[in-house]
Amino acid sequence: MKKLAAGNWKMNGTAASLAEVAALAQAHPAPACEVLLCPPATLIAQMAYHAKGTPVKVGAQDCHANASGAHTGDISAEQVKDAGAGHVILGHSERRTDHKETDAQVAAKTLAAWRAGLVAIVCVGETEAERDSGATLDVIGRQLAGSVPEGATSATLVIAYEPVWAIGTGRTPTLAEIAEVHHFLRERLTARLGADAAGVRLLYGGSVKPSNATEIFAVANVDGALVGGASLKAADFGAIVAALSAAA
Ligand code: PEP
């Protein structure tokens, strides 16, 4: 399995930010892991152009479940693919919160991603209140069951464990807490997919930065990271790519 360093630019970046792609590719021309950047939709096509011939792959941050139609402001998986993306992040906690996305909607979008030939990066994660009440594994199990439809394979599915309270806060779970959730995810996926579950990349996300990447990548069943803030600058994201390459 090739590990995956995925960057989520969220609603950040303009054409000027694309210089980061060249800087990243120049500093890490042959990483031992997969490298993915998911810019805002406005930059997907341009980034795909800039990333051609480099190890940097391009993804989207969301897609609609339908292939086309009257959905003003939305973008289909087919359009994402056509713009040059190969991956799409689905069910990020900011979409679950800001747009009230449900597990069923995330599952429908995941099917759409597969229909278009995209790899789906499905996000799960508990809130702070859920962790404090001891409900973490219940929440993760429910989100995983509801958000990942039948038909998943290690080639088409990546899971990102992102505790909501760790996203953009500078706080992270303990390594033991990350290990517990990732072990749980692997077990649940094995129950559904059998031996192929061993090849599903399980990313940790939530305040990953150069200073904590190496210790997080040493945790069992952590096969990479989904990185927000620290993916915006090539120097920071490159250091995370280097840490994951060293762990590969
Ligand atoms: C994210 O948005 O997926 C994320 C993990 O953000 P950050 O790295 O900034 O916490």
mmCIF file of C-alpha atoms and ligand atoms in Angstrom:
data_model
loop_
_atom_site.group_PDB
_atom_site.id
_atom_site.type_symbol
_atom_site.label_atom_id
_atom_site.label_comp_id
_atom_site.label_asym_id
_atom_site.label_seq_id
_atom_site.Cartn_x
_atom_site.Cartn_y
_atom_site.Cartn_z
ATOM 1 C CA MET A 1 0.000 0.000 0.000
ATOM 2 C CA LYS A 2 1.311 3.479 -0.872
ATOM 3 C CA LYS A 3 0.708 5.941 1.945
ATOM 4 C CA LEU A 4 -1.095 9.199 1.187
ATOM 5 C CA ALA A 5 -0.402 12.802 2.161
ATOM 6 C CA ALA A 6 -3.524 14.749 1.238
ATOM 7 C CA GLY A 7 -3.892 18.504 1.552
ATOM 8 C CA ASN A 8 -7.237 20.253 1.903
ATOM 9 C CA TRP A 9 -6.990 23.917 0.979
ATOM 10 C CA LYS A 10 -10.618 24.525 1.989
ATOM 11 C CA MET A 11 -11.833 28.003 0.842
ATOM 12 C CA ASN A 12 -8.296 29.314 0.503
ATOM 13 C CA GLY A 13 -6.192 30.158 -2.510
ATOM 14 C CA THR A 14 -6.261 32.039 -5.775
ATOM 15 C CA ALA A 15 -4.299 31.544 -8.982
ATOM 16 C CA ALA A 16 -1.252 33.064 -7.269
ATOM 17 C CA SER A 17 -1.258 30.151 -4.783
ATOM 18 C CA LEU A 18 -0.480 27.686 -7.574
ATOM 19 C CA ALA A 19 3.206 28.585 -7.181
ATOM 20 C CA GLU A 20 3.091 26.270 -4.148
ATOM 21 C CA VAL A 21 2.572 23.281 -6.462
ATOM 22 C CA ALA A 22 5.832 23.864 -8.319
ATOM 23 C CA ALA A 23 7.658 24.537 -5.052
ATOM 24 C CA LEU A 24 6.337 21.289 -3.566
ATOM 25 C CA ALA A 25 7.200 19.234 -6.655
ATOM 26 C CA GLN A 26 10.656 20.763 -6.872
ATOM 27 C CA ALA A 27 11.450 20.016 -3.222
ATOM 28 C CA HIS A 28 9.985 16.488 -3.379
ATOM 29 C CA PRO A 29 10.388 15.192 -6.943
ATOM 30 C CA ALA A 30 10.137 11.500 -6.004
ATOM 31 C CA PRO A 31 8.312 11.008 -2.695
ATOM 32 C CA ALA A 32 7.782 7.472 -1.392
ATOM 33 C CA CYS A 33 4.143 8.320 -0.696
ATOM 34 C CA GLU A 34 1.279 9.629 -2.801
ATOM 35 C CA VAL A 35 0.871 13.417 -2.644
ATOM 36 C CA LEU A 36 -2.525 15.014 -3.204
ATOM 37 C CA LEU A 37 -3.741 18.601 -3.049
ATOM 38 C CA CYS A 38 -7.447 19.439 -2.957
ATOM 39 C CA PRO A 39 -7.865 23.129 -3.828
ATOM 40 C CA PRO A 40 -11.151 25.011 -4.111
ATOM 41 C CA ALA A 41 -13.121 24.052 -7.230
ATOM 42 C CA THR A 42 -12.046 27.266 -8.958
ATOM 43 C CA LEU A 43 -8.437 26.046 -9.022
ATOM 44 C CA ILE A 44 -8.808 22.339 -9.867
ATOM 45 C CA ALA A 45 -8.231 22.665 -13.616
ATOM 46 C CA GLN A 46 -5.365 25.126 -13.271
ATOM 47 C CA MET A 47 -3.719 23.057 -10.560
ATOM 48 C CA ALA A 48 -4.055 19.908 -12.674
ATOM 49 C CA TYR A 49 -2.273 21.776 -15.469
ATOM 50 C CA HIS A 50 0.513 22.960 -13.146
ATOM 51 C CA ALA A 51 0.870 19.490 -11.574
ATOM 52 C CA LYS A 52 1.239 17.632 -14.892
ATOM 53 C CA GLY A 53 4.470 15.637 -14.911
ATOM 54 C CA THR A 54 4.973 16.039 -11.150
ATOM 55 C CA PRO A 55 4.122 13.605 -8.327
ATOM 56 C CA VAL A 56 1.373 15.994 -7.135
ATOM 57 C CA LYS A 57 -2.153 14.709 -7.729
ATOM 58 C CA VAL A 58 -5.233 16.911 -7.614
ATOM 59 C CA GLY A 59 -8.548 16.352 -5.879
ATOM 60 C CA ALA A 60 -11.799 18.141 -5.056
ATOM 61 C CA GLN A 61 -13.369 18.941 -1.697
ATOM 62 C CA ASP A 62 -16.928 17.859 -2.512
ATOM 63 C CA CYS A 63 -19.228 16.804 -5.332
ATOM 64 C CA HIS A 64 -22.957 16.506 -5.946
ATOM 65 C CA ALA A 65 -24.564 13.058 -6.037
ATOM 66 C CA ASN A 66 -26.180 13.667 -9.443
ATOM 67 C CA ALA A 67 -24.253 13.640 -12.710
ATOM 68 C CA SER A 68 -25.895 16.833 -14.030
ATOM 69 C CA GLY A 69 -29.028 18.908 -13.683
ATOM 70 C CA ALA A 70 -30.666 21.878 -11.993
ATOM 71 C CA HIS A 71 -28.439 22.264 -8.931
ATOM 72 C CA THR A 72 -27.198 25.851 -8.980
ATOM 73 C CA GLY A 73 -23.770 26.256 -7.483
ATOM 74 C CA ASP A 74 -23.043 22.544 -7.259
ATOM 75 C CA ILE A 75 -20.465 20.495 -9.154
ATOM 76 C CA SER A 76 -20.876 16.868 -10.181
ATOM 77 C CA ALA A 77 -18.293 14.118 -9.766
ATOM 78 C CA GLU A 78 -18.098 13.925 -13.553
ATOM 79 C CA GLN A 79 -17.263 17.646 -13.728
ATOM 80 C CA VAL A 80 -14.644 17.233 -11.012
ATOM 81 C CA LYS A 81 -13.081 14.416 -12.992
ATOM 82 C CA ASP A 82 -13.282 16.419 -16.214
ATOM 83 C CA ALA A 83 -11.446 19.316 -14.522
ATOM 84 C CA GLY A 84 -8.503 17.006 -13.844
ATOM 85 C CA ALA A 85 -9.138 15.658 -10.345
ATOM 86 C CA GLY A 86 -8.710 11.999 -9.441
ATOM 87 C CA HIS A 87 -9.920 12.175 -5.837
ATOM 88 C CA VAL A 88 -12.688 13.870 -3.897
ATOM 89 C CA ILE A 89 -13.008 14.550 -0.168
ATOM 90 C CA LEU A 90 -16.515 13.691 1.033
ATOM 91 C CA GLY A 91 -18.299 14.230 4.341
ATOM 92 C CA HIS A 92 -15.716 16.622 5.773
ATOM 93 C CA SER A 93 -16.953 17.824 9.163
ATOM 94 C CA GLU A 94 -17.189 21.389 7.857
ATOM 95 C CA ARG A 95 -19.659 20.200 5.211
ATOM 96 C CA ARG A 96 -21.502 18.053 7.739
ATOM 97 C CA THR A 97 -21.808 21.170 9.948
ATOM 98 C CA ASP A 98 -22.157 24.050 7.450
ATOM 99 C CA HIS A 99 -24.386 22.182 4.976
ATOM 100 C CA LYS A 100 -26.018 19.678 7.339
ATOM 101 C CA GLU A 101 -24.748 16.778 5.223
ATOM 102 C CA THR A 102 -25.956 13.423 6.488
ATOM 103 C CA ASP A 103 -24.296 10.020 6.288
ATOM 104 C CA ALA A 104 -26.837 9.043 3.597
ATOM 105 C CA GLN A 105 -25.895 12.062 1.489
ATOM 106 C CA VAL A 106 -22.203 11.291 1.910
ATOM 107 C CA ALA A 107 -22.887 7.708 0.801
ATOM 108 C CA ALA A 108 -24.736 8.979 -2.297
ATOM 109 C CA LYS A 109 -21.840 11.284 -3.125
ATOM 110 C CA THR A 110 -19.405 8.411 -2.644
ATOM 111 C CA LEU A 111 -21.345 6.350 -5.194
ATOM 112 C CA ALA A 112 -21.235 9.354 -7.534
ATOM 113 C CA ALA A 113 -17.459 9.600 -7.083
ATOM 114 C CA TRP A 114 -17.047 5.929 -8.004
ATOM 115 C CA ARG A 115 -19.419 6.318 -10.967
ATOM 116 C CA ALA A 116 -17.129 9.067 -12.285
ATOM 117 C CA GLY A 117 -13.949 7.085 -11.614
ATOM 118 C CA LEU A 118 -12.778 9.126 -8.614
ATOM 119 C CA VAL A 119 -11.211 7.879 -5.389
ATOM 120 C CA ALA A 120 -13.475 8.877 -2.478
ATOM 121 C CA ILE A 121 -11.853 10.166 0.713
ATOM 122 C CA VAL A 122 -14.649 9.739 3.244
ATOM 123 C CA CYS A 123 -14.253 11.693 6.488
ATOM 124 C CA VAL A 124 -15.486 10.582 9.896
ATOM 125 C CA GLY A 125 -14.891 12.051 13.321
ATOM 126 C CA GLU A 126 -16.423 12.787 16.695
ATOM 127 C CA THR A 127 -17.152 16.148 18.325
ATOM 128 C CA GLU A 128 -15.546 17.054 21.616
ATOM 129 C CA ALA A 129 -18.805 16.414 23.482
ATOM 130 C CA GLU A 130 -19.060 12.966 21.902
ATOM 131 C CA ARG A 131 -15.487 12.131 22.944
ATOM 132 C CA ASP A 132 -16.049 13.447 26.462
ATOM 133 C CA SER A 133 -19.161 11.289 26.828
ATOM 134 C CA GLY A 134 -17.310 8.153 25.698
ATOM 135 C CA ALA A 135 -19.258 7.876 22.434
ATOM 136 C CA THR A 136 -16.316 8.165 20.018
ATOM 137 C CA LEU A 137 -16.321 4.616 18.643
ATOM 138 C CA ASP A 138 -20.134 4.536 18.429
ATOM 139 C CA VAL A 139 -20.098 7.739 16.394
ATOM 140 C CA ILE A 140 -17.262 6.575 14.132
ATOM 141 C CA GLY A 141 -18.928 3.190 13.602
ATOM 142 C CA ARG A 142 -22.231 4.815 12.704
ATOM 143 C CA GLN A 143 -20.631 7.315 10.316
ATOM 144 C CA LEU A 144 -18.560 4.611 8.643
ATOM 145 C CA ALA A 145 -21.544 2.302 8.186
ATOM 146 C CA GLY A 146 -23.762 5.094 6.886
ATOM 147 C CA SER A 147 -21.294 6.994 4.721
ATOM 148 C CA VAL A 148 -19.550 4.138 2.902
ATOM 149 C CA PRO A 149 -21.848 2.320 0.471
ATOM 150 C CA GLU A 150 -21.497 -1.256 -0.722
ATOM 151 C CA GLY A 151 -18.893 -1.780 -3.408
ATOM 152 C CA ALA A 152 -15.900 -0.132 -1.739
ATOM 153 C CA THR A 153 -12.432 -1.394 -2.564
ATOM 154 C CA SER A 154 -8.963 -0.377 -1.435
ATOM 155 C CA ALA A 155 -8.476 1.239 -4.841
ATOM 156 C CA THR A 156 -11.557 3.451 -4.595
ATOM 157 C CA LEU A 157 -11.895 4.272 -0.896
ATOM 158 C CA VAL A 158 -9.763 6.204 1.581
ATOM 159 C CA ILE A 159 -11.017 6.924 5.098
ATOM 160 C CA ALA A 160 -9.955 10.040 6.990
ATOM 161 C CA TYR A 161 -10.387 10.048 10.757
ATOM 162 C CA GLU A 162 -10.731 13.684 11.737
ATOM 163 C CA PRO A 163 -11.831 14.468 15.280
ATOM 164 C CA VAL A 164 -13.909 17.631 14.841
ATOM 165 C CA TRP A 165 -12.323 19.243 17.892
ATOM 166 C CA ALA A 166 -8.823 18.766 16.456
ATOM 167 C CA ILE A 167 -9.480 20.461 13.108
ATOM 168 C CA GLY A 168 -7.826 23.861 12.895
ATOM 169 C CA THR A 169 -7.416 24.077 16.658
ATOM 170 C CA GLY A 170 -3.806 23.024 17.156
ATOM 171 C CA ARG A 171 -5.054 20.256 19.467
ATOM 172 C CA THR A 172 -4.601 16.580 18.653
ATOM 173 C CA PRO A 173 -5.722 13.355 20.305
ATOM 174 C CA THR A 174 -3.088 11.298 22.105
ATOM 175 C CA LEU A 175 -1.283 8.755 19.959
ATOM 176 C CA ALA A 176 -3.128 6.020 21.889
ATOM 177 C CA GLU A 177 -6.474 7.623 21.023
ATOM 178 C CA ILE A 178 -5.531 7.800 17.339
ATOM 179 C CA ALA A 179 -4.376 4.164 17.464
ATOM 180 C CA GLU A 180 -7.654 3.066 19.061
ATOM 181 C CA VAL A 181 -9.829 4.679 16.382
ATOM 182 C CA HIS A 182 -7.659 3.519 13.469
ATOM 183 C CA HIS A 183 -7.622 -0.055 14.810
ATOM 184 C CA PHE A 184 -11.408 0.134 15.123
ATOM 185 C CA LEU A 185 -11.741 1.426 11.552
ATOM 186 C CA ARG A 186 -9.545 -1.385 10.220
ATOM 187 C CA GLU A 187 -11.596 -3.992 12.084
ATOM 188 C CA ARG A 188 -14.915 -2.596 10.835
ATOM 189 C CA LEU A 189 -13.623 -2.417 7.256
ATOM 190 C CA THR A 190 -12.261 -5.958 7.473
ATOM 191 C CA ALA A 191 -15.694 -7.171 8.571
ATOM 192 C CA ARG A 192 -17.164 -5.575 5.448
ATOM 193 C CA LEU A 193 -14.442 -5.970 2.823
ATOM 194 C CA GLY A 194 -12.419 -8.945 3.991
ATOM 195 C CA ALA A 195 -8.720 -9.078 3.141
ATOM 196 C CA ASP A 196 -8.938 -6.033 0.844
ATOM 197 C CA ALA A 197 -9.535 -3.846 3.908
ATOM 198 C CA ALA A 198 -5.822 -4.118 4.703
ATOM 199 C CA GLY A 199 -5.167 -1.954 1.642
ATOM 200 C CA VAL A 200 -7.624 0.847 2.454
ATOM 201 C CA ARG A 201 -5.630 3.939 3.422
ATOM 202 C CA LEU A 202 -6.655 5.273 6.838
ATOM 203 C CA LEU A 203 -5.633 8.920 7.158
ATOM 204 C CA TYR A 204 -5.452 10.877 10.372
ATOM 205 C CA GLY A 205 -6.522 14.536 10.115
ATOM 206 C CA GLY A 206 -6.657 17.351 12.621
ATOM 207 C CA SER A 207 -3.823 19.817 13.279
ATOM 208 C CA VAL A 208 -1.144 17.696 11.590
ATOM 209 C CA LYS A 209 1.978 19.809 11.169
ATOM 210 C CA PRO A 210 5.675 19.234 10.545
ATOM 211 C CA SER A 211 6.365 19.083 14.286
ATOM 212 C CA ASN A 212 3.936 16.227 15.044
ATOM 213 C CA ALA A 213 3.805 14.336 11.726
ATOM 214 C CA THR A 214 6.561 11.823 12.443
ATOM 215 C CA GLU A 215 5.054 10.595 15.716
ATOM 216 C CA ILE A 216 1.564 10.379 14.202
ATOM 217 C CA PHE A 217 2.858 8.423 11.180
ATOM 218 C CA ALA A 218 4.456 5.888 13.537
ATOM 219 C CA VAL A 219 1.012 4.937 14.922
ATOM 220 C CA ALA A 220 -0.277 1.551 13.755
ATOM 221 C CA ASN A 221 -2.874 1.734 10.970
ATOM 222 C CA VAL A 222 -2.107 5.384 10.190
ATOM 223 C CA ASP A 223 -1.458 5.339 6.451
ATOM 224 C CA GLY A 224 -1.141 9.054 5.897
ATOM 225 C CA ALA A 225 -2.752 12.356 6.755
ATOM 226 C CA LEU A 226 -5.446 14.768 5.644
ATOM 227 C CA VAL A 227 -3.926 18.179 6.276
ATOM 228 C CA GLY A 228 -5.710 21.525 6.296
ATOM 229 C CA GLY A 229 -3.788 24.621 7.354
ATOM 230 C CA ALA A 230 -0.335 23.097 6.971
ATOM 231 C CA SER A 231 -1.038 22.116 3.345
ATOM 232 C CA LEU A 232 -1.250 25.708 2.140
ATOM 233 C CA LYS A 233 2.501 26.310 2.124
ATOM 234 C CA ALA A 234 4.837 24.001 0.217
ATOM 235 C CA ALA A 235 7.470 24.198 2.954
ATOM 236 C CA ASP A 236 5.102 22.896 5.647
ATOM 237 C CA PHE A 237 3.321 20.337 3.501
ATOM 238 C CA GLY A 238 6.639 19.224 2.047
ATOM 239 C CA ALA A 239 7.938 18.512 5.539
ATOM 240 C CA ILE A 240 4.850 16.360 6.173
ATOM 241 C CA VAL A 241 5.396 14.570 2.838
ATOM 242 C CA ALA A 242 8.997 13.917 3.868
ATOM 243 C CA ALA A 243 7.901 12.548 7.251
ATOM 244 C CA LEU A 244 5.410 10.197 5.570
ATOM 245 C CA SER A 245 7.964 9.129 2.948
ATOM 246 C CA ALA A 246 10.346 8.251 5.784
ATOM 247 C CA ALA A 247 7.623 6.157 7.415
ATOM 248 C CA ALA A 248 6.686 4.400 4.161
HETATM 249 C C1 PEP B 1 -8.950 19.411 7.646
HETATM 250 O O1 PEP B 1 -9.603 20.377 7.354
HETATM 251 O O2 PEP B 1 -9.182 18.349 7.068
HETATM 252 C C2 PEP B 1 -7.916 19.534 8.658
HETATM 253 C C3 PEP B 1 -7.409 18.449 9.164
HETATM 254 O O3 PEP B 1 -7.521 20.816 9.031
HETATM 255 P P1 PEP B 1 -6.247 21.209 9.928
HETATM 256 O O4 PEP B 1 -5.084 20.380 9.466
HETATM 257 O O5 PEP B 1 -6.050 22.665 9.674
HETATM 258 O O6 PEP B 1 -6.599 20.898 11.346
#
